[in-house]
Amino acid sequence: MCFLQQMEFPPRQELFDFHGVSMTQYVTSTWERVQTFKARPDDILIVTYPKAGTTWVSYILDLLYFGQTSPERLTSIPIYDRVPFLEFSHLPMHSGVEQAENLSISPRIIKTHLPVQFIPKSFWEQNCKIFYVARNAKDNVVSYFHFDRMLMIQPDPGDWNSYLKRFMEGKVLFGSWYDHVNGWWKKKQTYSNLHYMFYEDMTEDTEGEIDKLCSFLGLSPSVEEKKQIRGEVHFDSMKKNNMANYSSFPTMDFKISKFMRKGKVGDWKNHFTVAQNEEFDEDYKNKMKDPTLQFRTEI
Ligand code: PPS
């Protein structure tokens, strides 16, 4: 058990406006180093609005690149150390930038929740491959609510009703879901090394999505390897796997909620009242004007 878990949890952080996006100190405190981060041409960046499937895709990519060559990683290094969270900085943990700089593997797989306008420019200059994973807003907000309850350095989520309102206003860490998914969707039109994926497609056809991801990367794993990966990244396997389920991550209170919580499409129906759903849908129509970007709230 690590040092921080034995202590009292640290105080929750406050949200503040940072260049028009709601942020906390643990995201902005290494901003200069994040912005001047030196990406390498073979770096792979996984980008998501929080709770959209980052860990799932991280695990798949890690297995594809290192599952055969370094199997010891699978039993000894938690996913949050294999795939650094670029803008994260909270003592006594190493900052995401330090972690990424210290990685001796190639390619480096790095995760971020930054909106498109904040991505360090070296990723564009090096023409890095980028995965964007998006999840429908209703399941995304439910997952985020439970996460904010259990990750004790997040701003206090309050009750569900007020949380939902703040999500709609973009007053949660990393700002507006609507701006995030739209900003990255727009980027896809001009940056060809961006593979935009949906959590719902991953749930419906994991194998098919892994195939698409491999063809984007130019990888051709064997049938056997793909079968193995498919098994290891199933929700039930990852939930049991201490290297994937964040059970050793400091500052999370697993008595409140689990990191690998439900892993479902449509869990929002267990949270939204009829009135909340109507208000949400009305607001959604006004914010999501691009007909080419469509989400599924059930499959
Ligand atoms: S984070 O903190 O932003 O990195 O979280 P992230 O990994 O993006 O999202 C966590 C949610 O993804 C679910 N998850 C999965 N669903 C299906 N299959 C697999 N393998 C899987 N792995 C993670 C996880 O359970 C969280 O969603 P909820 O709805 O809360 O269960």
mmCIF file of C-alpha atoms and ligand atoms in Angstrom:
data_model
loop_
_atom_site.group_PDB
_atom_site.id
_atom_site.type_symbol
_atom_site.label_atom_id
_atom_site.label_comp_id
_atom_site.label_asym_id
_atom_site.label_seq_id
_atom_site.Cartn_x
_atom_site.Cartn_y
_atom_site.Cartn_z
ATOM 1 C CA MET A 1 0.000 0.000 0.000
ATOM 2 C CA CYS A 2 1.445 3.337 -0.936
ATOM 3 C CA PHE A 3 2.245 6.270 1.282
ATOM 4 C CA LEU A 4 -0.665 8.500 0.262
ATOM 5 C CA GLN A 5 -3.267 5.793 0.732
ATOM 6 C CA GLN A 6 -2.284 5.429 4.357
ATOM 7 C CA MET A 7 -2.685 9.141 4.976
ATOM 8 C CA GLU A 8 -5.769 11.260 5.104
ATOM 9 C CA PHE A 9 -6.858 12.232 1.616
ATOM 10 C CA PRO A 10 -5.520 15.606 0.454
ATOM 11 C CA PRO A 11 -7.965 18.516 0.203
ATOM 12 C CA ARG A 12 -10.144 18.642 -2.896
ATOM 13 C CA GLN A 13 -8.975 21.162 -5.487
ATOM 14 C CA GLU A 14 -10.926 24.179 -6.684
ATOM 15 C CA LEU A 15 -11.954 24.855 -10.263
ATOM 16 C CA PHE A 16 -10.886 28.084 -11.922
ATOM 17 C CA ASP A 17 -11.105 29.587 -15.347
ATOM 18 C CA PHE A 18 -7.933 28.963 -17.348
ATOM 19 C CA HIS A 19 -7.881 30.537 -20.832
ATOM 20 C CA GLY A 20 -11.627 29.952 -21.018
ATOM 21 C CA VAL A 21 -11.618 26.330 -19.754
ATOM 22 C CA SER A 22 -12.364 25.115 -16.198
ATOM 23 C CA MET A 23 -9.204 23.647 -14.738
ATOM 24 C CA THR A 24 -7.615 22.732 -11.402
ATOM 25 C CA GLN A 25 -4.135 23.298 -10.109
ATOM 26 C CA TYR A 26 -3.056 19.704 -10.642
ATOM 27 C CA VAL A 27 -3.531 20.244 -14.371
ATOM 28 C CA THR A 28 -2.058 23.735 -14.748
ATOM 29 C CA SER A 29 0.892 23.654 -12.343
ATOM 30 C CA THR A 30 3.317 22.254 -14.951
ATOM 31 C CA TRP A 31 1.753 24.147 -17.858
ATOM 32 C CA GLU A 32 5.038 25.558 -19.220
ATOM 33 C CA ARG A 33 6.614 22.109 -19.270
ATOM 34 C CA VAL A 34 3.524 20.615 -20.885
ATOM 35 C CA GLN A 35 3.440 23.265 -23.576
ATOM 36 C CA THR A 36 7.143 22.855 -24.370
ATOM 37 C CA PHE A 37 7.037 19.048 -24.229
ATOM 38 C CA LYS A 38 9.171 17.556 -26.999
ATOM 39 C CA ALA A 39 7.109 14.953 -28.800
ATOM 40 C CA ARG A 40 8.875 12.357 -30.948
ATOM 41 C CA PRO A 41 7.548 11.350 -34.359
ATOM 42 C CA ASP A 42 6.579 7.874 -33.145
ATOM 43 C CA ASP A 43 4.804 9.065 -29.972
ATOM 44 C CA ILE A 44 1.166 8.030 -29.823
ATOM 45 C CA LEU A 45 -1.255 10.376 -28.113
ATOM 46 C CA ILE A 46 -4.573 9.199 -26.663
ATOM 47 C CA VAL A 47 -6.949 12.089 -26.158
ATOM 48 C CA THR A 48 -10.312 11.993 -24.433
ATOM 49 C CA TYR A 49 -12.716 14.072 -22.476
ATOM 50 C CA PRO A 50 -12.396 12.407 -19.023
ATOM 51 C CA LYS A 51 -14.239 9.091 -18.643
ATOM 52 C CA ALA A 52 -14.685 8.360 -22.339
ATOM 53 C CA GLY A 53 -12.577 5.184 -22.533
ATOM 54 C CA THR A 54 -8.974 6.359 -22.088
ATOM 55 C CA THR A 55 -7.876 3.382 -20.015
ATOM 56 C CA TRP A 56 -9.531 0.909 -22.346
ATOM 57 C CA VAL A 57 -7.734 2.222 -25.433
ATOM 58 C CA SER A 58 -4.487 2.692 -23.452
ATOM 59 C CA TYR A 59 -4.584 -0.956 -22.474
ATOM 60 C CA ILE A 60 -5.234 -2.114 -26.022
ATOM 61 C CA LEU A 61 -2.352 -0.067 -27.419
ATOM 62 C CA ASP A 62 0.012 -1.146 -24.678
ATOM 63 C CA LEU A 63 -0.783 -4.809 -25.365
ATOM 64 C CA LEU A 64 -0.408 -4.375 -29.101
ATOM 65 C CA TYR A 65 3.040 -2.838 -28.794
ATOM 66 C CA PHE A 66 4.482 -4.527 -25.742
ATOM 67 C CA GLY A 67 2.278 -7.512 -24.863
ATOM 68 C CA GLN A 68 4.492 -9.973 -26.726
ATOM 69 C CA THR A 69 7.896 -8.377 -26.259
ATOM 70 C CA SER A 70 7.696 -7.313 -22.591
ATOM 71 C CA PRO A 71 5.104 -9.545 -20.910
ATOM 72 C CA GLU A 72 6.528 -8.629 -17.479
ATOM 73 C CA ARG A 73 4.984 -5.151 -17.924
ATOM 74 C CA LEU A 74 1.572 -6.757 -17.720
ATOM 75 C CA THR A 75 2.055 -8.006 -14.185
ATOM 76 C CA SER A 76 4.296 -5.339 -12.709
ATOM 77 C CA ILE A 77 3.463 -1.865 -14.058
ATOM 78 C CA PRO A 78 0.048 -0.247 -13.576
ATOM 79 C CA ILE A 79 -1.453 1.255 -16.691
ATOM 80 C CA TYR A 80 -1.200 4.788 -15.267
ATOM 81 C CA ASP A 81 2.604 4.355 -15.194
ATOM 82 C CA ARG A 82 2.823 2.714 -18.611
ATOM 83 C CA VAL A 83 0.818 5.497 -20.222
ATOM 84 C CA PRO A 84 1.681 8.850 -18.595
ATOM 85 C CA PHE A 85 -1.045 11.463 -18.149
ATOM 86 C CA LEU A 86 0.754 14.426 -19.708
ATOM 87 C CA GLU A 87 -0.691 17.401 -17.803
ATOM 88 C CA PHE A 88 -1.080 15.647 -14.444
ATOM 89 C CA SER A 89 1.019 16.888 -11.543
ATOM 90 C CA HIS A 90 0.336 16.031 -7.921
ATOM 91 C CA LEU A 91 3.037 15.391 -5.354
ATOM 92 C CA PRO A 92 4.429 12.987 -4.341
ATOM 93 C CA MET A 93 3.734 11.378 -7.728
ATOM 94 C CA HIS A 94 5.944 12.251 -10.685
ATOM 95 C CA SER A 95 4.382 14.716 -13.061
ATOM 96 C CA GLY A 96 3.092 13.356 -16.369
ATOM 97 C CA VAL A 97 5.804 15.230 -18.256
ATOM 98 C CA GLU A 98 8.550 13.701 -16.100
ATOM 99 C CA GLN A 99 7.033 10.263 -16.487
ATOM 100 C CA ALA A 100 6.838 10.618 -20.257
ATOM 101 C CA GLU A 101 10.393 11.943 -20.467
ATOM 102 C CA ASN A 102 11.628 9.008 -18.393
ATOM 103 C CA LEU A 103 9.998 6.359 -20.560
ATOM 104 C CA SER A 104 12.637 4.227 -22.210
ATOM 105 C CA ILE A 105 10.238 2.425 -24.541
ATOM 106 C CA SER A 106 9.296 3.163 -28.097
ATOM 107 C CA PRO A 107 6.735 4.143 -29.093
ATOM 108 C CA ARG A 108 5.760 6.167 -26.062
ATOM 109 C CA ILE A 109 2.019 6.057 -25.487
ATOM 110 C CA ILE A 110 0.815 9.207 -23.734
ATOM 111 C CA LYS A 111 -2.636 10.246 -22.582
ATOM 112 C CA THR A 112 -4.164 13.678 -22.251
ATOM 113 C CA HIS A 113 -7.580 15.222 -21.620
ATOM 114 C CA LEU A 114 -6.663 18.564 -23.135
ATOM 115 C CA PRO A 115 -9.045 20.320 -25.529
ATOM 116 C CA VAL A 116 -7.554 20.598 -29.006
ATOM 117 C CA GLN A 117 -6.360 24.208 -28.635
ATOM 118 C CA PHE A 118 -4.083 23.259 -25.713
ATOM 119 C CA ILE A 119 -2.155 20.378 -27.304
ATOM 120 C CA PRO A 120 1.599 21.055 -27.171
ATOM 121 C CA LYS A 121 2.684 22.157 -30.613
ATOM 122 C CA SER A 122 5.427 19.522 -30.974
ATOM 123 C CA PHE A 123 2.743 16.820 -31.419
ATOM 124 C CA TRP A 124 1.509 18.628 -34.544
ATOM 125 C CA GLU A 125 5.033 19.424 -35.754
ATOM 126 C CA GLN A 126 6.056 15.771 -35.434
ATOM 127 C CA ASN A 127 2.835 14.654 -37.113
ATOM 128 C CA CYS A 128 2.197 12.180 -34.261
ATOM 129 C CA LYS A 129 -0.566 9.630 -34.486
ATOM 130 C CA ILE A 130 -3.470 10.658 -32.275
ATOM 131 C CA PHE A 131 -6.430 8.640 -31.025
ATOM 132 C CA TYR A 132 -9.466 10.595 -29.913
ATOM 133 C CA VAL A 133 -12.061 8.587 -27.987
ATOM 134 C CA ALA A 134 -15.501 10.106 -27.493
ATOM 135 C CA ARG A 135 -18.430 8.853 -25.405
ATOM 136 C CA ASN A 136 -22.034 9.966 -25.476
ATOM 137 C CA ALA A 137 -22.625 12.911 -23.158
ATOM 138 C CA LYS A 138 -25.193 11.204 -20.932
ATOM 139 C CA ASP A 139 -23.069 8.203 -20.005
ATOM 140 C CA ASN A 140 -20.017 10.430 -19.899
ATOM 141 C CA VAL A 141 -21.492 12.752 -17.284
ATOM 142 C CA VAL A 142 -22.696 9.841 -15.131
ATOM 143 C CA SER A 143 -19.255 8.232 -15.185
ATOM 144 C CA TYR A 144 -17.620 11.586 -14.452
ATOM 145 C CA PHE A 145 -19.945 12.224 -11.501
ATOM 146 C CA HIS A 146 -19.019 8.936 -9.839
ATOM 147 C CA PHE A 147 -15.352 9.511 -10.597
ATOM 148 C CA ASP A 148 -15.435 12.988 -9.035
ATOM 149 C CA ARG A 149 -16.986 11.450 -5.942
ATOM 150 C CA MET A 150 -14.167 8.950 -5.524
ATOM 151 C CA LEU A 151 -11.055 10.825 -6.733
ATOM 152 C CA MET A 152 -10.446 12.996 -3.729
ATOM 153 C CA ILE A 153 -8.353 15.644 -5.508
ATOM 154 C CA GLN A 154 -11.217 16.498 -7.887
ATOM 155 C CA PRO A 155 -13.465 19.456 -7.089
ATOM 156 C CA ASP A 156 -16.373 18.449 -4.865
ATOM 157 C CA PRO A 157 -19.096 17.113 -7.214
ATOM 158 C CA GLY A 158 -22.010 17.993 -4.908
ATOM 159 C CA ASP A 159 -25.321 16.285 -5.621
ATOM 160 C CA TRP A 160 -26.259 14.718 -8.960
ATOM 161 C CA ASN A 161 -28.723 17.419 -10.008
ATOM 162 C CA SER A 162 -26.308 20.293 -9.466
ATOM 163 C CA TYR A 163 -23.491 18.281 -11.066
ATOM 164 C CA LEU A 164 -25.527 17.692 -14.205
ATOM 165 C CA LYS A 165 -26.213 21.420 -14.495
ATOM 166 C CA ARG A 166 -22.530 22.251 -14.064
ATOM 167 C CA PHE A 167 -21.585 19.657 -16.694
ATOM 168 C CA MET A 168 -23.993 21.311 -19.129
ATOM 169 C CA GLU A 169 -22.346 24.671 -18.377
ATOM 170 C CA GLY A 170 -18.827 23.264 -18.780
ATOM 171 C CA LYS A 171 -18.058 23.921 -15.107
ATOM 172 C CA VAL A 172 -16.197 20.660 -14.519
ATOM 173 C CA LEU A 173 -12.517 19.835 -14.932
ATOM 174 C CA PHE A 174 -11.454 20.148 -18.606
ATOM 175 C CA GLY A 175 -14.466 22.275 -19.369
ATOM 176 C CA SER A 176 -17.255 21.717 -21.802
ATOM 177 C CA TRP A 177 -17.807 18.192 -23.162
ATOM 178 C CA TYR A 178 -19.568 19.809 -26.141
ATOM 179 C CA ASP A 179 -16.560 21.996 -27.042
ATOM 180 C CA HIS A 180 -14.160 19.101 -26.505
ATOM 181 C CA VAL A 181 -15.815 16.549 -28.801
ATOM 182 C CA ASN A 182 -16.619 19.190 -31.437
ATOM 183 C CA GLY A 183 -13.151 20.764 -31.341
ATOM 184 C CA TRP A 184 -11.481 17.426 -31.942
ATOM 185 C CA TRP A 185 -14.045 16.428 -34.594
ATOM 186 C CA LYS A 186 -13.235 19.592 -36.496
ATOM 187 C CA LYS A 187 -9.505 18.914 -36.194
ATOM 188 C CA LYS A 188 -10.039 15.522 -37.819
ATOM 189 C CA GLN A 189 -11.026 17.291 -41.041
ATOM 190 C CA THR A 190 -7.542 18.845 -41.403
ATOM 191 C CA TYR A 191 -5.186 16.510 -39.513
ATOM 192 C CA SER A 192 -5.090 13.107 -41.153
ATOM 193 C CA ASN A 193 -3.143 11.348 -38.395
ATOM 194 C CA LEU A 194 -6.168 11.541 -36.098
ATOM 195 C CA HIS A 195 -8.321 8.464 -35.523
ATOM 196 C CA TYR A 196 -11.662 9.473 -33.943
ATOM 197 C CA MET A 197 -13.347 6.607 -32.105
ATOM 198 C CA PHE A 198 -16.532 6.130 -30.106
ATOM 199 C CA TYR A 199 -16.925 4.264 -26.810
ATOM 200 C CA GLU A 200 -20.249 2.892 -28.035
ATOM 201 C CA ASP A 201 -18.619 1.319 -31.121
ATOM 202 C CA MET A 202 -15.953 -0.214 -28.897
ATOM 203 C CA THR A 203 -18.659 -1.750 -26.737
ATOM 204 C CA GLU A 204 -20.667 -3.042 -29.655
ATOM 205 C CA ASP A 205 -17.779 -4.457 -31.686
ATOM 206 C CA THR A 206 -14.486 -4.428 -29.808
ATOM 207 C CA GLU A 207 -12.794 -6.699 -32.328
ATOM 208 C CA GLY A 208 -13.818 -4.569 -35.299
ATOM 209 C CA GLU A 209 -12.604 -1.417 -33.554
ATOM 210 C CA ILE A 210 -9.275 -3.062 -32.686
ATOM 211 C CA ASP A 211 -8.928 -3.992 -36.382
ATOM 212 C CA LYS A 212 -9.509 -0.368 -37.428
ATOM 213 C CA LEU A 213 -7.061 0.855 -34.834
ATOM 214 C CA CYS A 214 -4.428 -1.628 -36.068
ATOM 215 C CA SER A 215 -4.872 -0.590 -39.665
ATOM 216 C CA PHE A 216 -4.489 3.088 -38.649
ATOM 217 C CA LEU A 217 -1.218 2.153 -36.935
ATOM 218 C CA GLY A 218 -0.055 -0.204 -39.683
ATOM 219 C CA LEU A 219 0.056 -3.167 -37.285
ATOM 220 C CA SER A 220 -0.905 -6.726 -38.207
ATOM 221 C CA PRO A 221 -1.174 -8.838 -35.065
ATOM 222 C CA SER A 222 -1.793 -12.567 -35.501
ATOM 223 C CA VAL A 223 -5.276 -13.997 -35.031
ATOM 224 C CA GLU A 224 -4.073 -15.603 -31.800
ATOM 225 C CA GLU A 225 -2.660 -12.341 -30.478
ATOM 226 C CA LYS A 226 -5.839 -10.465 -31.290
ATOM 227 C CA LYS A 227 -7.901 -13.087 -29.497
ATOM 228 C CA GLN A 228 -5.673 -12.762 -26.454
ATOM 229 C CA ILE A 229 -5.928 -8.961 -26.469
ATOM 230 C CA ARG A 230 -9.693 -9.141 -26.886
ATOM 231 C CA GLY A 231 -9.893 -11.298 -23.745
ATOM 232 C CA GLU A 232 -7.594 -9.127 -21.686
ATOM 233 C CA VAL A 233 -9.389 -5.880 -22.471
ATOM 234 C CA HIS A 234 -12.852 -7.179 -21.712
ATOM 235 C CA PHE A 235 -14.416 -5.063 -18.948
ATOM 236 C CA ASP A 236 -14.567 -8.012 -16.509
ATOM 237 C CA SER A 237 -10.888 -8.872 -17.069
ATOM 238 C CA MET A 238 -9.738 -5.278 -16.669
ATOM 239 C CA LYS A 239 -11.883 -4.825 -13.579
ATOM 240 C CA LYS A 240 -10.129 -7.784 -11.922
ATOM 241 C CA ASN A 241 -6.689 -6.810 -13.169
ATOM 242 C CA ASN A 242 -4.827 -4.769 -10.554
ATOM 243 C CA MET A 243 -2.593 -3.317 -13.257
ATOM 244 C CA ALA A 244 -5.641 -1.931 -15.100
ATOM 245 C CA ASN A 245 -8.183 -1.100 -12.405
ATOM 246 C CA TYR A 246 -6.307 1.731 -10.651
ATOM 247 C CA SER A 247 -6.569 -0.111 -7.307
ATOM 248 C CA SER A 248 -3.081 1.108 -6.361
ATOM 249 C CA PHE A 249 -3.613 4.725 -7.402
ATOM 250 C CA PRO A 250 -3.308 7.189 -4.514
ATOM 251 C CA THR A 251 -6.142 9.618 -3.685
ATOM 252 C CA MET A 252 -8.965 7.385 -4.915
ATOM 253 C CA ASP A 253 -11.545 6.223 -2.386
ATOM 254 C CA PHE A 254 -12.740 2.853 -3.673
ATOM 255 C CA LYS A 255 -15.278 2.647 -0.868
ATOM 256 C CA ILE A 256 -17.203 5.424 -2.603
ATOM 257 C CA SER A 257 -17.015 4.077 -6.157
ATOM 258 C CA LYS A 258 -14.790 1.952 -8.371
ATOM 259 C CA PHE A 259 -12.629 3.211 -11.239
ATOM 260 C CA MET A 260 -13.873 0.302 -13.366
ATOM 261 C CA ARG A 261 -17.448 1.003 -12.380
ATOM 262 C CA LYS A 262 -19.994 -0.434 -14.863
ATOM 263 C CA GLY A 263 -18.532 -0.090 -18.343
ATOM 264 C CA LYS A 264 -21.964 0.105 -19.995
ATOM 265 C CA VAL A 265 -23.752 2.095 -22.660
ATOM 266 C CA GLY A 266 -27.062 3.395 -21.295
ATOM 267 C CA ASP A 267 -26.344 3.550 -17.570
ATOM 268 C CA TRP A 268 -27.538 7.180 -17.751
ATOM 269 C CA LYS A 269 -31.089 5.825 -17.657
ATOM 270 C CA ASN A 270 -30.480 4.846 -14.038
ATOM 271 C CA HIS A 271 -29.552 8.428 -13.163
ATOM 272 C CA PHE A 272 -31.499 10.931 -15.272
ATOM 273 C CA THR A 273 -35.029 11.819 -14.222
ATOM 274 C CA VAL A 274 -37.539 12.472 -17.023
ATOM 275 C CA ALA A 275 -37.305 16.216 -16.366
ATOM 276 C CA GLN A 276 -33.495 16.190 -16.357
ATOM 277 C CA ASN A 277 -33.494 14.242 -19.600
ATOM 278 C CA GLU A 278 -35.822 16.699 -21.327
ATOM 279 C CA GLU A 279 -33.794 19.688 -20.211
ATOM 280 C CA PHE A 280 -30.568 17.990 -21.237
ATOM 281 C CA ASP A 281 -31.893 17.091 -24.708
ATOM 282 C CA GLU A 282 -33.118 20.634 -25.321
ATOM 283 C CA ASP A 283 -29.772 22.118 -24.358
ATOM 284 C CA TYR A 284 -27.924 19.433 -26.356
ATOM 285 C CA LYS A 285 -29.739 20.389 -29.564
ATOM 286 C CA ASN A 286 -28.531 23.968 -29.192
ATOM 287 C CA LYS A 287 -24.918 23.000 -28.582
ATOM 288 C CA MET A 288 -24.474 20.102 -31.017
ATOM 289 C CA LYS A 289 -25.227 21.680 -34.387
ATOM 290 C CA ASP A 290 -22.866 19.644 -36.579
ATOM 291 C CA PRO A 291 -24.999 16.923 -38.187
ATOM 292 C CA THR A 292 -21.902 14.868 -39.057
ATOM 293 C CA LEU A 293 -21.075 14.237 -35.388
ATOM 294 C CA GLN A 294 -23.610 11.781 -34.006
ATOM 295 C CA PHE A 295 -23.585 9.894 -30.710
ATOM 296 C CA ARG A 296 -25.534 6.858 -29.627
ATOM 297 C CA THR A 297 -26.956 6.817 -26.107
ATOM 298 C CA GLU A 298 -27.976 3.182 -26.434
ATOM 299 C CA ILE A 299 -26.900 0.237 -28.544
HETATM 300 S S1 PPS B 1 -10.122 8.523 -17.117
HETATM 301 O O1 PPS B 1 -10.080 8.735 -15.633
HETATM 302 O O2 PPS B 1 -10.607 9.716 -17.809
HETATM 303 O O3 PPS B 1 -8.851 8.050 -17.635
HETATM 304 O O4 PPS B 1 -11.228 7.388 -17.303
HETATM 305 P P1 PPS B 1 -11.486 6.559 -18.645
HETATM 306 O O5 PPS B 1 -10.597 5.404 -18.681
HETATM 307 O O6 PPS B 1 -11.491 7.477 -19.812
HETATM 308 O O7 PPS B 1 -12.993 6.108 -18.476
HETATM 309 C C1 PPS B 1 -13.407 5.244 -17.460
HETATM 310 C C2 PPS B 1 -14.709 4.651 -17.915
HETATM 311 O O8 PPS B 1 -14.422 3.665 -18.937
HETATM 312 C C3 PPS B 1 -14.909 2.405 -18.493
HETATM 313 N N1 PPS B 1 -14.046 1.325 -18.990
HETATM 314 C C4 PPS B 1 -14.478 0.334 -19.776
HETATM 315 N N2 PPS B 1 -15.695 0.085 -20.310
HETATM 316 C C5 PPS B 1 -15.837 -1.044 -21.057
HETATM 317 N N3 PPS B 1 -14.833 -1.924 -21.260
HETATM 318 C C6 PPS B 1 -13.598 -1.721 -20.746
HETATM 319 N N4 PPS B 1 -12.622 -2.592 -20.948
HETATM 320 C C7 PPS B 1 -13.390 -0.533 -19.975
HETATM 321 N N5 PPS B 1 -12.323 -0.009 -19.315
HETATM 322 C C8 PPS B 1 -12.742 1.126 -18.727
HETATM 323 C C9 PPS B 1 -14.882 2.518 -16.972
HETATM 324 O O9 PPS B 1 -15.641 1.509 -16.361
HETATM 325 C C10 PPS B 1 -15.458 3.906 -16.805
HETATM 326 O O10 PPS B 1 -16.826 3.989 -17.150
HETATM 327 P P2 PPS B 1 -18.050 3.802 -16.114
HETATM 328 O O11 PPS B 1 -19.285 4.113 -16.899
HETATM 329 O O12 PPS B 1 -17.823 4.763 -14.997
HETATM 330 O O13 PPS B 1 -18.010 2.370 -15.678
#
